[in-house]
CSV table of C-alpha atoms and ligand atoms in Angstrom, one decimal:
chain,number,residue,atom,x,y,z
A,18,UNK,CA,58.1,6.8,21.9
A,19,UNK,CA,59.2,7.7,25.5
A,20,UNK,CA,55.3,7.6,26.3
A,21,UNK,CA,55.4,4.1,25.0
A,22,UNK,CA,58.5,2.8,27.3
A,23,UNK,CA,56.5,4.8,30.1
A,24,UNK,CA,53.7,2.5,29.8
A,25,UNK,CA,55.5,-0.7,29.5
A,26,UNK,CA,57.6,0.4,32.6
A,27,UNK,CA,54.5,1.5,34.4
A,28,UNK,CA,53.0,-2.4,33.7
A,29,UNK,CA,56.2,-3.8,35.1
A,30,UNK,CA,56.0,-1.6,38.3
A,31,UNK,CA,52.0,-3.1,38.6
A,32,UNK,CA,53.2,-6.5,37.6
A,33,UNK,CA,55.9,-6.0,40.2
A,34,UNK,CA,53.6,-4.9,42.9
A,35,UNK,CA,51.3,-7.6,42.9
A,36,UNK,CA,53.8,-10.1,42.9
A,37,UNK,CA,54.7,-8.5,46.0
A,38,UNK,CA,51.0,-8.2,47.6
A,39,UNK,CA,50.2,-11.9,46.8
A,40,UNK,CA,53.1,-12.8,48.2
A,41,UNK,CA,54.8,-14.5,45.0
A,42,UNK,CA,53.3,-17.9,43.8
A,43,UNK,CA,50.1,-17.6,44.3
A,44,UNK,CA,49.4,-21.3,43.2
A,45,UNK,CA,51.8,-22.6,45.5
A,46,UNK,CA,50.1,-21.0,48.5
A,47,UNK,CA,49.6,-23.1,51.7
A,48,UNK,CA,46.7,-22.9,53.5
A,49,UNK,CA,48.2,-25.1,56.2
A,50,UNK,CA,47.3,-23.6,59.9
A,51,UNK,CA,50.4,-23.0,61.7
A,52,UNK,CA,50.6,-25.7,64.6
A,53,UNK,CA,49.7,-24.0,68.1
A,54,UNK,CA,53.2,-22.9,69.5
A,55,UNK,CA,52.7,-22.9,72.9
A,56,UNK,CA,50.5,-25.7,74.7
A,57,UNK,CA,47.4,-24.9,76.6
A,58,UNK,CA,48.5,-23.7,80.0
A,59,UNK,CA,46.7,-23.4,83.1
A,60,UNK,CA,45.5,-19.9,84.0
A,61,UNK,CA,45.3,-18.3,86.9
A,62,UNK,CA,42.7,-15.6,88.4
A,63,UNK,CA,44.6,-12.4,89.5
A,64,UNK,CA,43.4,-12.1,93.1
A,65,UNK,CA,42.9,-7.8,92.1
A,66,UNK,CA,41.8,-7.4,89.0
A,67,UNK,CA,40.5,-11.1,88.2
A,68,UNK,CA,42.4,-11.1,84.9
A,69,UNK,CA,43.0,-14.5,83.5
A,70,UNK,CA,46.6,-15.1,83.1
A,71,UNK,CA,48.8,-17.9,82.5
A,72,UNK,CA,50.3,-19.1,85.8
A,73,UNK,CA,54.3,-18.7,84.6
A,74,UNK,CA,53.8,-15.1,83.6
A,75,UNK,CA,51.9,-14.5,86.6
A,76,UNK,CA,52.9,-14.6,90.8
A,77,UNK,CA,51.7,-16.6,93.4
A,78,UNK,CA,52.1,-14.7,96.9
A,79,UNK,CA,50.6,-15.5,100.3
A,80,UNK,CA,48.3,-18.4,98.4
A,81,UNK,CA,47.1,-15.7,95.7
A,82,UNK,CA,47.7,-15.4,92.5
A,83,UNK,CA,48.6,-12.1,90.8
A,84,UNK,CA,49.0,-11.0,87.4
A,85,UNK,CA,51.9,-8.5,88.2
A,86,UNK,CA,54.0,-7.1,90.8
A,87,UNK,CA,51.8,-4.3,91.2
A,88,UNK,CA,48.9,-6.2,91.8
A,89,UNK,CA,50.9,-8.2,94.1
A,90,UNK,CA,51.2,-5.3,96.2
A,91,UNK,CA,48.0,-3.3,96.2
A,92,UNK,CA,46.6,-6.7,97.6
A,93,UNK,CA,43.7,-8.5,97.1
A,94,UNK,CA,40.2,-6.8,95.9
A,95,UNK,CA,38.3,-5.8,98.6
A,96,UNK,CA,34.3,-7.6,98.0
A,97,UNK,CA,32.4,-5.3,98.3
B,16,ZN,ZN1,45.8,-8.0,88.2
């Protein structure tokens, strides 16, 4: 008898779990693709390591653009 309620609760615990991996309603499922949240910005070369980064997280300085402080001041790549 207590193997019985075993297996029962063991069923529950499997029906339980793949609720939880699909998510819930399966049939209800979007496949809707979230809207972009940020719009395209313009990207700017960092004058060091020539990383593209967007201009607002990067820093202009002395007509360059930088992706960081750091870069900022080690300076511009020397062409070799
Ligand atoms: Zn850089």
């Amino acid at each position: 008898m207590i193997k019985l309620l075993m297996f029962i609760f063991l069923l529950l615990v499997i029906y339980y779990v793949r609720r939880v991996v699909q998510g819930g309603h399966s049939s209800t499922r979007t496949n809707t693709q979230q809207p972009i949240a940020r719009e395209a910005e313009t990207m700017g070369e960092c004058a060091h390591c020539g990383v593209l980064v967007p201009m607002s997280e990067g820093r202009q300085a002395n007509g360059l653009f930088y992706c960081s402080a750091e870069h900022e001041s080690l300076g511009p790549r020397e062409v070799k």
